[in-house]
PDB file of C-alpha atoms and ligand atoms in Angstrom:
ATOM      1  CA  UNK A1217       0.000   0.000   0.000  1.00  0.00           C
ATOM      2  CA  UNK A1218       1.304   3.365  -0.935  1.00  0.00           C
ATOM      3  CA  UNK A1219      -0.151   6.549   0.480  1.00  0.00           C
ATOM      4  CA  UNK A1220       0.943  10.115  -0.078  1.00  0.00           C
ATOM      5  CA  UNK A1221      -0.548  13.572   0.056  1.00  0.00           C
ATOM      6  CA  UNK A1222      -1.747  14.832  -3.298  1.00  0.00           C
ATOM      7  CA  UNK A1223       1.222  16.372  -5.191  1.00  0.00           C
ATOM      8  CA  UNK A1224       3.928  14.258  -3.549  1.00  0.00           C
ATOM      9  CA  UNK A1225       5.022  12.817  -6.874  1.00  0.00           C
ATOM     10  CA  UNK A1226       3.628   9.393  -6.030  1.00  0.00           C
ATOM     11  CA  UNK A1227       2.548   8.385  -9.541  1.00  0.00           C
ATOM     12  CA  UNK A1228       5.935   9.176 -11.099  1.00  0.00           C
ATOM     13  CA  UNK A1229       7.710   7.350  -8.316  1.00  0.00           C
ATOM     14  CA  UNK A1230       5.517   4.259  -8.569  1.00  0.00           C
ATOM     15  CA  UNK A1231       5.757   4.145 -12.367  1.00  0.00           C
ATOM     16  CA  UNK A1232       9.548   4.369 -12.290  1.00  0.00           C
ATOM     17  CA  UNK A1233       9.789   1.772  -9.543  1.00  0.00           C
ATOM     18  CA  UNK A1234       7.686  -0.626 -11.630  1.00  0.00           C
ATOM     19  CA  UNK A1235      10.225  -0.381 -14.417  1.00  0.00           C
ATOM     20  CA  UNK A1236      12.855  -1.703 -11.967  1.00  0.00           C
ATOM     21  CA  UNK A1237      10.842  -4.450 -10.260  1.00  0.00           C
ATOM     22  CA  UNK A1238       8.809  -7.121 -12.031  1.00  0.00           C
ATOM     23  CA  UNK A1239       5.803  -9.219 -11.023  1.00  0.00           C
ATOM     24  CA  UNK A1240       3.842  -6.284  -9.672  1.00  0.00           C
ATOM     25  CA  UNK A1241       0.224  -5.664 -10.543  1.00  0.00           C
ATOM     26  CA  UNK A1242      -1.282  -2.249 -10.013  1.00  0.00           C
ATOM     27  CA  UNK A1243      -4.782  -2.202  -8.574  1.00  0.00           C
ATOM     28  CA  UNK A1244      -7.104  -0.006 -10.612  1.00  0.00           C
ATOM     29  CA  UNK A1245      -9.488   1.537  -8.107  1.00  0.00           C
ATOM     30  CA  UNK A1246     -13.145   2.362  -8.582  1.00  0.00           C
ATOM     31  CA  UNK A1247     -14.084   5.994  -8.088  1.00  0.00           C
ATOM     32  CA  UNK A1248     -17.081   8.279  -8.352  1.00  0.00           C
ATOM     33  CA  UNK A1249     -14.964  11.294  -9.298  1.00  0.00           C
ATOM     34  CA  UNK A1250     -14.991  12.512 -12.885  1.00  0.00           C
ATOM     35  CA  UNK A1251     -11.985  11.701 -15.120  1.00  0.00           C
ATOM     36  CA  UNK A1252      -9.325  14.445 -15.272  1.00  0.00           C
ATOM     37  CA  UNK A1253      -7.387  15.449 -18.398  1.00  0.00           C
ATOM     38  CA  UNK A1254      -6.384  12.402 -20.402  1.00  0.00           C
ATOM     39  CA  UNK A1255      -7.552   9.855 -17.813  1.00  0.00           C
ATOM     40  CA  UNK A1256      -9.287   6.901 -19.409  1.00  0.00           C
ATOM     41  CA  UNK A1257     -11.861   4.558 -17.905  1.00  0.00           C
ATOM     42  CA  UNK A1258     -10.202   1.289 -16.949  1.00  0.00           C
ATOM     43  CA  UNK A1259      -6.649   2.719 -17.120  1.00  0.00           C
ATOM     44  CA  UNK A1260      -6.189   5.132 -14.188  1.00  0.00           C
ATOM     45  CA  UNK A1261      -9.519   4.264 -12.546  1.00  0.00           C
ATOM     46  CA  UNK A1262     -12.842   2.582 -13.190  1.00  0.00           C
ATOM     47  CA  UNK A1263     -15.092   5.645 -13.236  1.00  0.00           C
ATOM     48  CA  UNK A1264     -18.551   4.777 -11.935  1.00  0.00           C
ATOM     49  CA  UNK A1265     -21.670   6.498 -10.576  1.00  0.00           C
ATOM     50  CA  UNK A1266     -22.409   6.873  -6.875  1.00  0.00           C
ATOM     51  CA  UNK A1267     -25.351   4.478  -7.239  1.00  0.00           C
ATOM     52  CA  UNK A1268     -23.165   1.788  -8.778  1.00  0.00           C
ATOM     53  CA  UNK A1269     -20.509   2.372  -6.107  1.00  0.00           C
ATOM     54  CA  UNK A1270     -23.080   2.006  -3.336  1.00  0.00           C
ATOM     55  CA  UNK A1271     -24.355  -1.214  -4.931  1.00  0.00           C
ATOM     56  CA  UNK A1272     -20.817  -2.590  -4.955  1.00  0.00           C
ATOM     57  CA  UNK A1273     -20.421  -1.683  -1.272  1.00  0.00           C
ATOM     58  CA  UNK A1274     -23.685  -3.521  -0.496  1.00  0.00           C
ATOM     59  CA  UNK A1275     -22.470  -6.549  -2.431  1.00  0.00           C
ATOM     60  CA  UNK A1276     -19.253  -6.579  -0.375  1.00  0.00           C
ATOM     61  CA  UNK A1277     -17.108  -6.175  -3.473  1.00  0.00           C
ATOM     62  CA  UNK A1278     -14.556  -3.839  -1.894  1.00  0.00           C
ATOM     63  CA  UNK A1279     -11.525  -4.843   0.105  1.00  0.00           C
ATOM     64  CA  UNK A1280     -11.581  -1.247   1.364  1.00  0.00           C
ATOM     65  CA  UNK A1281     -13.313   1.957   0.409  1.00  0.00           C
ATOM     66  CA  UNK A1282     -13.283   5.537   1.584  1.00  0.00           C
ATOM     67  CA  UNK A1283     -14.522   9.009   0.805  1.00  0.00           C
ATOM     68  CA  UNK A1284     -11.708  11.340  -0.243  1.00  0.00           C
ATOM     69  CA  UNK A1285     -12.257  15.000  -1.235  1.00  0.00           C
ATOM     70  CA  UNK A1286     -16.012  14.313  -1.495  1.00  0.00           C
ATOM     71  CA  UNK A1287     -15.727  11.317  -3.835  1.00  0.00           C
ATOM     72  CA  UNK A1288     -15.781   7.609  -3.165  1.00  0.00           C
ATOM     73  CA  UNK A1289     -12.779   5.435  -3.915  1.00  0.00           C
ATOM     74  CA  UNK A1290     -12.474   1.701  -3.445  1.00  0.00           C
ATOM     75  CA  UNK A1291     -10.286  -1.326  -4.104  1.00  0.00           C
ATOM     76  CA  UNK A1292     -12.111  -4.281  -5.582  1.00  0.00           C
ATOM     77  CA  UNK A1293     -11.428  -7.651  -3.942  1.00  0.00           C
ATOM     78  CA  UNK A1294     -11.128  -9.099  -7.446  1.00  0.00           C
ATOM     79  CA  UNK A1295      -7.834  -7.200  -8.034  1.00  0.00           C
ATOM     80  CA  UNK A1296      -6.236  -8.999  -5.125  1.00  0.00           C
ATOM     81  CA  UNK A1297      -7.581 -12.389  -6.176  1.00  0.00           C
ATOM     82  CA  UNK A1298      -6.356 -11.817  -9.734  1.00  0.00           C
ATOM     83  CA  UNK A1299      -2.834 -10.834  -8.625  1.00  0.00           C
ATOM     84  CA  UNK A1300      -2.764 -13.838  -6.324  1.00  0.00           C
ATOM     85  CA  UNK A1301      -3.623 -16.315  -9.079  1.00  0.00           C
ATOM     86  CA  UNK A1302      -0.948 -14.739 -11.289  1.00  0.00           C
ATOM     87  CA  UNK A1303       1.646 -15.028  -8.506  1.00  0.00           C
ATOM     88  CA  UNK A1304       2.146 -11.267  -8.414  1.00  0.00           C
ATOM     89  CA  UNK A1305       2.244  -8.699  -5.667  1.00  0.00           C
ATOM     90  CA  UNK A1306      -0.447  -6.070  -5.800  1.00  0.00           C
ATOM     91  CA  UNK A1307       0.269  -2.359  -5.420  1.00  0.00           C
ATOM     92  CA  UNK A1308      -2.497  -0.242  -3.936  1.00  0.00           C
ATOM     93  CA  UNK A1309      -2.419   3.535  -4.220  1.00  0.00           C
ATOM     94  CA  UNK A1310      -4.863   4.372  -1.440  1.00  0.00           C
ATOM     95  CA  UNK A1311      -5.408   7.039   1.174  1.00  0.00           C
ATOM     96  CA  UNK A1312      -4.740   6.704   4.912  1.00  0.00           C
ATOM     97  CA  UNK A1313      -8.312   5.573   5.700  1.00  0.00           C
ATOM     98  CA  UNK A1314      -8.148   2.790   3.109  1.00  0.00           C
ATOM     99  CA  UNK A1315      -4.688   1.710   4.279  1.00  0.00           C
ATOM    100  CA  UNK A1316      -5.976   1.441   7.811  1.00  0.00           C
ATOM    101  CA  UNK A1317      -8.878  -0.811   6.688  1.00  0.00           C
ATOM    102  CA  UNK A1318      -6.556  -3.088   4.729  1.00  0.00           C
ATOM    103  CA  UNK A1319      -4.110  -3.249   7.641  1.00  0.00           C
ATOM    104  CA  UNK A1320      -6.823  -4.474   9.979  1.00  0.00           C
ATOM    105  CA  UNK A1321      -7.887  -7.157   7.464  1.00  0.00           C
ATOM    106  CA  UNK A1322      -4.408  -8.089   6.287  1.00  0.00           C
ATOM    107  CA  UNK A1323      -1.874  -7.328   9.023  1.00  0.00           C
ATOM    108  CA  UNK A1324       0.996  -8.548   6.809  1.00  0.00           C
ATOM    109  CA  UNK A1325       0.334  -5.935   4.133  1.00  0.00           C
ATOM    110  CA  UNK A1326       3.345  -3.695   3.523  1.00  0.00           C
ATOM    111  CA  UNK A1327       2.685   0.021   3.775  1.00  0.00           C
ATOM    112  CA  UNK A1328       4.760   2.923   2.506  1.00  0.00           C
ATOM    113  CA  UNK A1329       4.074   6.586   3.154  1.00  0.00           C
ATOM    114  CA  UNK A1330       5.603   9.123   0.782  1.00  0.00           C
ATOM    115  CA  UNK A1331       6.361  12.529   2.248  1.00  0.00           C
ATOM    116  CA  UNK A1332       6.836  15.640   0.156  1.00  0.00           C
ATOM    117  CA  UNK A1333      10.112  17.347   1.195  1.00  0.00           C
ATOM    118  CA  UNK A1334       8.469  20.550   2.474  1.00  0.00           C
ATOM    119  CA  UNK A1335       5.229  22.545   2.332  1.00  0.00           C
ATOM    120  CA  UNK A1336       6.896  25.040  -0.043  1.00  0.00           C
ATOM    121  CA  UNK A1337       7.876  22.346  -2.537  1.00  0.00           C
ATOM    122  CA  UNK A1338       4.451  20.727  -2.242  1.00  0.00           C
ATOM    123  CA  UNK A1339       2.728  24.089  -2.852  1.00  0.00           C
ATOM    124  CA  UNK A1340       4.869  24.644  -5.971  1.00  0.00           C
ATOM    125  CA  UNK A1341       4.033  21.165  -7.296  1.00  0.00           C
ATOM    126  CA  UNK A1342       0.325  21.643  -6.598  1.00  0.00           C
ATOM    127  CA  UNK A1343       0.387  25.032  -8.349  1.00  0.00           C
ATOM    128  CA  UNK A1344       2.200  23.609 -11.371  1.00  0.00           C
ATOM    129  CA  UNK A1345      -0.277  20.772 -11.602  1.00  0.00           C
ATOM    130  CA  UNK A1346      -3.253  23.123 -11.345  1.00  0.00           C
ATOM    131  CA  UNK A1347      -1.728  25.383 -13.991  1.00  0.00           C
ATOM    132  CA  UNK A1348      -1.315  22.407 -16.315  1.00  0.00           C
ATOM    133  CA  UNK A1349      -4.983  21.575 -15.730  1.00  0.00           C
ATOM    134  CA  UNK A1350      -5.995  25.119 -16.588  1.00  0.00           C
ATOM    135  CA  UNK A1351      -6.606  27.059 -13.371  1.00  0.00           C
ATOM    136  CA  UNK A1352      -4.801  27.917 -10.146  1.00  0.00           C
ATOM    137  CA  UNK A1353      -7.114  28.618  -7.246  1.00  0.00           C
ATOM    138  CA  UNK A1354      -5.316  29.682  -4.096  1.00  0.00           C
ATOM    139  CA  UNK A1355      -8.034  28.300  -1.850  1.00  0.00           C
ATOM    140  CA  UNK A1356      -7.789  24.886  -3.523  1.00  0.00           C
ATOM    141  CA  UNK A1357      -4.007  24.882  -3.010  1.00  0.00           C
ATOM    142  CA  UNK A1358      -4.459  25.956   0.621  1.00  0.00           C
ATOM    143  CA  UNK A1359      -7.035  23.198   1.199  1.00  0.00           C
ATOM    144  CA  UNK A1360      -4.716  20.573  -0.283  1.00  0.00           C
ATOM    145  CA  UNK A1361      -1.820  21.771   1.888  1.00  0.00           C
ATOM    146  CA  UNK A1362      -3.983  21.545   5.007  1.00  0.00           C
ATOM    147  CA  UNK A1363      -5.064  18.105   3.895  1.00  0.00           C
ATOM    148  CA  UNK A1364      -1.441  17.047   3.314  1.00  0.00           C
ATOM    149  CA  UNK A1365      -0.645  18.025   6.883  1.00  0.00           C
ATOM    150  CA  UNK A1366      -3.545  15.907   8.203  1.00  0.00           C
ATOM    151  CA  UNK A1367      -2.395  12.916   6.164  1.00  0.00           C
ATOM    152  CA  UNK A1368       1.211  13.336   7.303  1.00  0.00           C
ATOM    153  CA  UNK A1369      -0.023  13.178  10.905  1.00  0.00           C
ATOM    154  CA  UNK A1370      -0.800   9.494  10.249  1.00  0.00           C
ATOM    155  CA  UNK A1371       2.728   8.590   9.197  1.00  0.00           C
ATOM    156  CA  UNK A1372       3.229   6.421  12.283  1.00  0.00           C
ATOM    157  CA  UNK A1373       0.778   3.852  10.930  1.00  0.00           C
ATOM    158  CA  UNK A1374       3.127   3.070   8.038  1.00  0.00           C
ATOM    159  CA  UNK A1375       5.933   0.533   8.082  1.00  0.00           C
ATOM    160  CA  UNK A1376       8.137   2.534   5.728  1.00  0.00           C
ATOM    161  CA  UNK A1377       8.556   6.244   5.051  1.00  0.00           C
ATOM    162  CA  UNK A1378      10.065   7.764   1.920  1.00  0.00           C
ATOM    163  CA  UNK A1379      10.889  11.439   1.491  1.00  0.00           C
ATOM    164  CA  UNK A1380      10.489  12.328  -2.164  1.00  0.00           C
ATOM    165  CA  UNK A1381      13.224  14.966  -2.393  1.00  0.00           C
ATOM    166  CA  UNK A1382      15.512  13.222  -4.887  1.00  0.00           C
ATOM    167  CA  UNK A1383      13.355  11.173  -7.252  1.00  0.00           C
ATOM    168  CA  UNK A1384      15.993   8.604  -8.264  1.00  0.00           C
ATOM    169  CA  UNK A1385      16.833   7.882  -4.674  1.00  0.00           C
ATOM    170  CA  UNK A1386      13.182   7.484  -3.672  1.00  0.00           C
ATOM    171  CA  UNK A1387      12.613   5.149  -6.660  1.00  0.00           C
ATOM    172  CA  UNK A1388      15.563   2.972  -5.614  1.00  0.00           C
ATOM    173  CA  UNK A1389      14.374   2.923  -2.035  1.00  0.00           C
ATOM    174  CA  UNK A1390      10.882   1.852  -3.008  1.00  0.00           C
ATOM    175  CA  UNK A1391      12.270  -0.898  -5.226  1.00  0.00           C
ATOM    176  CA  UNK A1392      14.529  -2.043  -2.364  1.00  0.00           C
ATOM    177  CA  UNK A1393      11.532  -2.259  -0.013  1.00  0.00           C
ATOM    178  CA  UNK A1394       9.626  -4.501  -2.432  1.00  0.00           C
ATOM    179  CA  UNK A1395      12.617  -6.792  -2.997  1.00  0.00           C
ATOM    180  CA  UNK A1396      13.519  -6.946   0.719  1.00  0.00           C
ATOM    181  CA  UNK A1397       9.938  -7.774   1.714  1.00  0.00           C
ATOM    182  CA  UNK A1398       9.839 -10.569  -0.855  1.00  0.00           C
ATOM    183  CA  UNK A1399      13.136 -11.949   0.403  1.00  0.00           C
ATOM    184  CA  UNK A1400      11.935 -11.926   3.992  1.00  0.00           C
ATOM    185  CA  UNK A1401       8.830 -13.905   3.030  1.00  0.00           C
ATOM    186  CA  UNK A1402      10.627 -16.403   0.812  1.00  0.00           C
ATOM    187  CA  UNK A1403      13.355 -17.306   3.300  1.00  0.00           C
ATOM    188  CA  UNK A1404      15.676 -18.142   0.378  1.00  0.00           C
ATOM    189  CA  UNK A1405      19.428 -17.625   0.002  1.00  0.00           C
ATOM    190  CA  UNK A1406      20.507 -13.981   0.190  1.00  0.00           C
ATOM    191  CA  UNK A1407      23.222 -12.664  -2.155  1.00  0.00           C
ATOM    192  CA  UNK A1408      25.593  -9.765  -1.440  1.00  0.00           C
ATOM    193  CA  UNK A1409      23.497  -7.587  -3.723  1.00  0.00           C
ATOM    194  CA  UNK A1410      20.369  -8.588  -1.790  1.00  0.00           C
ATOM    195  CA  UNK A1411      22.077  -7.607   1.457  1.00  0.00           C
ATOM    196  CA  UNK A1412      22.608  -4.092   0.142  1.00  0.00           C
ATOM    197  CA  UNK A1413      18.962  -3.851  -0.846  1.00  0.00           C
ATOM    198  CA  UNK A1414      17.869  -5.143   2.538  1.00  0.00           C
ATOM    199  CA  UNK A1415      20.033  -2.518   4.256  1.00  0.00           C
ATOM    200  CA  UNK A1416      18.558   0.202   2.058  1.00  0.00           C
ATOM    201  CA  UNK A1417      15.007  -0.953   2.832  1.00  0.00           C
ATOM    202  CA  UNK A1418      15.810  -1.136   6.548  1.00  0.00           C
ATOM    203  CA  UNK A1419      16.965   2.484   6.516  1.00  0.00           C
ATOM    204  CA  UNK A1420      13.472   3.446   5.296  1.00  0.00           C
ATOM    205  CA  UNK A1421      11.617   1.706   8.091  1.00  0.00           C
ATOM    206  CA  UNK A1422       9.664   4.234  10.047  1.00  0.00           C
ATOM    207  CA  UNK A1423      11.595   3.502  13.224  1.00  0.00           C
ATOM    208  CA  UNK A1424      14.906   4.137  11.417  1.00  0.00           C
ATOM    209  CA  UNK A1425      13.791   7.284   9.570  1.00  0.00           C
ATOM    210  CA  UNK A1426      13.482   9.603  12.520  1.00  0.00           C
ATOM    211  CA  UNK A1427      16.378  11.922  11.675  1.00  0.00           C
ATOM    212  CA  UNK A1428      15.376  12.163   8.045  1.00  0.00           C
ATOM    213  CA  UNK A1429      11.713  12.898   8.531  1.00  0.00           C
ATOM    214  CA  UNK A1430      11.977  15.207  11.527  1.00  0.00           C
ATOM    215  CA  UNK A1431      12.642  18.373   9.443  1.00  0.00           C
ATOM    216  CA  UNK A1432       9.701  17.493   7.190  1.00  0.00           C
ATOM    217  CA  UNK A1433       7.384  17.003  10.159  1.00  0.00           C
ATOM    218  CA  UNK A1434       8.572  20.292  11.626  1.00  0.00           C
ATOM    219  CA  UNK A1435       8.076  22.167   8.372  1.00  0.00           C
ATOM    220  CA  UNK A1436       4.496  20.881   8.153  1.00  0.00           C
ATOM    221  CA  UNK A1437       3.917  21.754  11.813  1.00  0.00           C
ATOM    222  CA  UNK A1438       3.256  18.121  12.715  1.00  0.00           C
ATOM    223  CA  UNK A1439       5.879  18.379  15.490  1.00  0.00           C
ATOM    224  CA  UNK A1440       7.356  21.633  16.706  1.00  0.00           C
ATOM    225  CA  UNK A1441      11.071  22.321  16.856  1.00  0.00           C
ATOM    226  CA  UNK A1442      11.280  21.802  20.628  1.00  0.00           C
ATOM    227  CA  UNK A1443       9.167  18.662  20.693  1.00  0.00           C
ATOM    228  CA  UNK A1444      10.344  15.414  22.218  1.00  0.00           C
ATOM    229  CA  UNK A1445      11.801  12.815  19.819  1.00  0.00           C
ATOM    230  CA  UNK A1446       9.380  11.628  17.132  1.00  0.00           C
TER     231      UNK A1446
HETATM  232  P1  LIG B 216      -6.962  11.315  -7.066  1.00  0.00           P
HETATM  233  O1  LIG B 216      -8.422  11.654  -7.211  1.00  0.00           O
HETATM  234  O2  LIG B 216      -6.103  12.542  -6.947  1.00  0.00           O
HETATM  235  O3  LIG B 216      -6.501  10.357  -8.121  1.00  0.00           O
HETATM  236  O4  LIG B 216      -6.800  10.543  -5.684  1.00  0.00           O
HETATM  237  C1  LIG B 216      -7.193  11.141  -4.486  1.00  0.00           C
HETATM  238  C2  LIG B 216      -6.828  10.248  -3.320  1.00  0.00           C
HETATM  239  O5  LIG B 216      -7.586   9.040  -3.349  1.00  0.00           O
HETATM  240  C3  LIG B 216      -5.357   9.814  -3.273  1.00  0.00           C
HETATM  241  O6  LIG B 216      -4.917   9.995  -1.927  1.00  0.00           O
HETATM  242  C4  LIG B 216      -5.407   8.338  -3.601  1.00  0.00           C
HETATM  243  O7  LIG B 216      -4.374   7.622  -2.949  1.00  0.00           O
HETATM  244  C5  LIG B 216      -6.747   7.961  -3.033  1.00  0.00           C
HETATM  245  N1  LIG B 216      -7.263   6.738  -3.631  1.00  0.00           N
HETATM  246  C6  LIG B 216      -7.201   6.334  -4.925  1.00  0.00           C
HETATM  247  N2  LIG B 216      -7.775   5.136  -5.069  1.00  0.00           N
HETATM  248  C7  LIG B 216      -8.201   4.757  -3.841  1.00  0.00           C
HETATM  249  C8  LIG B 216      -8.848   3.592  -3.349  1.00  0.00           C
HETATM  250  O8  LIG B 216      -9.169   2.642  -4.058  1.00  0.00           O
HETATM  251  N3  LIG B 216      -9.117   3.568  -2.012  1.00  0.00           N
HETATM  252  C9  LIG B 216      -8.795   4.588  -1.178  1.00  0.00           C
HETATM  253  N4  LIG B 216      -9.091   4.450   0.115  1.00  0.00           N
HETATM  254  N5  LIG B 216      -8.184   5.695  -1.618  1.00  0.00           N
HETATM  255  C10 LIG B 216      -7.877   5.773  -2.931  1.00  0.00           C
END
């Protein structure tokens, strides 16, 4: 499971990581929000009506679902079953509420939280994205920043934390986490190269990331400068 505030560069990071690591399926969520820009039904999302979404909830078709920015989003159980039969791992791009639901149903699920480096950089990315979509509304940017802060407050629920300041590094770290988690479940022989990947993944565990994420938390006002250790 990968969660990140809107504008953290999550899609780019995940796409690049998938070019490094094989056997990964990407779960295409269902949503009631309208397609944006070049988004196509069945590629980025399955775009459905609220009525259809509510029917699917009633039928128990979702592994998790949540309301985000006024729209429903959900992960269909079928995606997981399909990945399982293909012998692949399934990547979920879901918000903190969805991740929490999956965690309670599947305690072994791996979760990664991506932090933007600072509120200033996030604001610039959000503005650039809005500009590309045709309009920059300061109140929308402000709302997304406030929302990012609320999401970041939940970072402790995640097993791994990545700070997306240098894209290549974050891509390598995410790839290392996937490989290291597979190795730990397979209990097979571990090569020297694997050991390096395991060490890299370990450095991203939440409990080992304190020094790295502290300035980010401070910049977002999630902890203040004088606060006790994270
Ligand atoms: P966007 O509309 O910008 O594509 O996504 C908005 C938010 O919804 C993001 O935080 C994204 O991770 C989250 N999201 C996308 N799909 C799902 C889903 O299936 N379940 C949940 N809980 N959140 C999702």
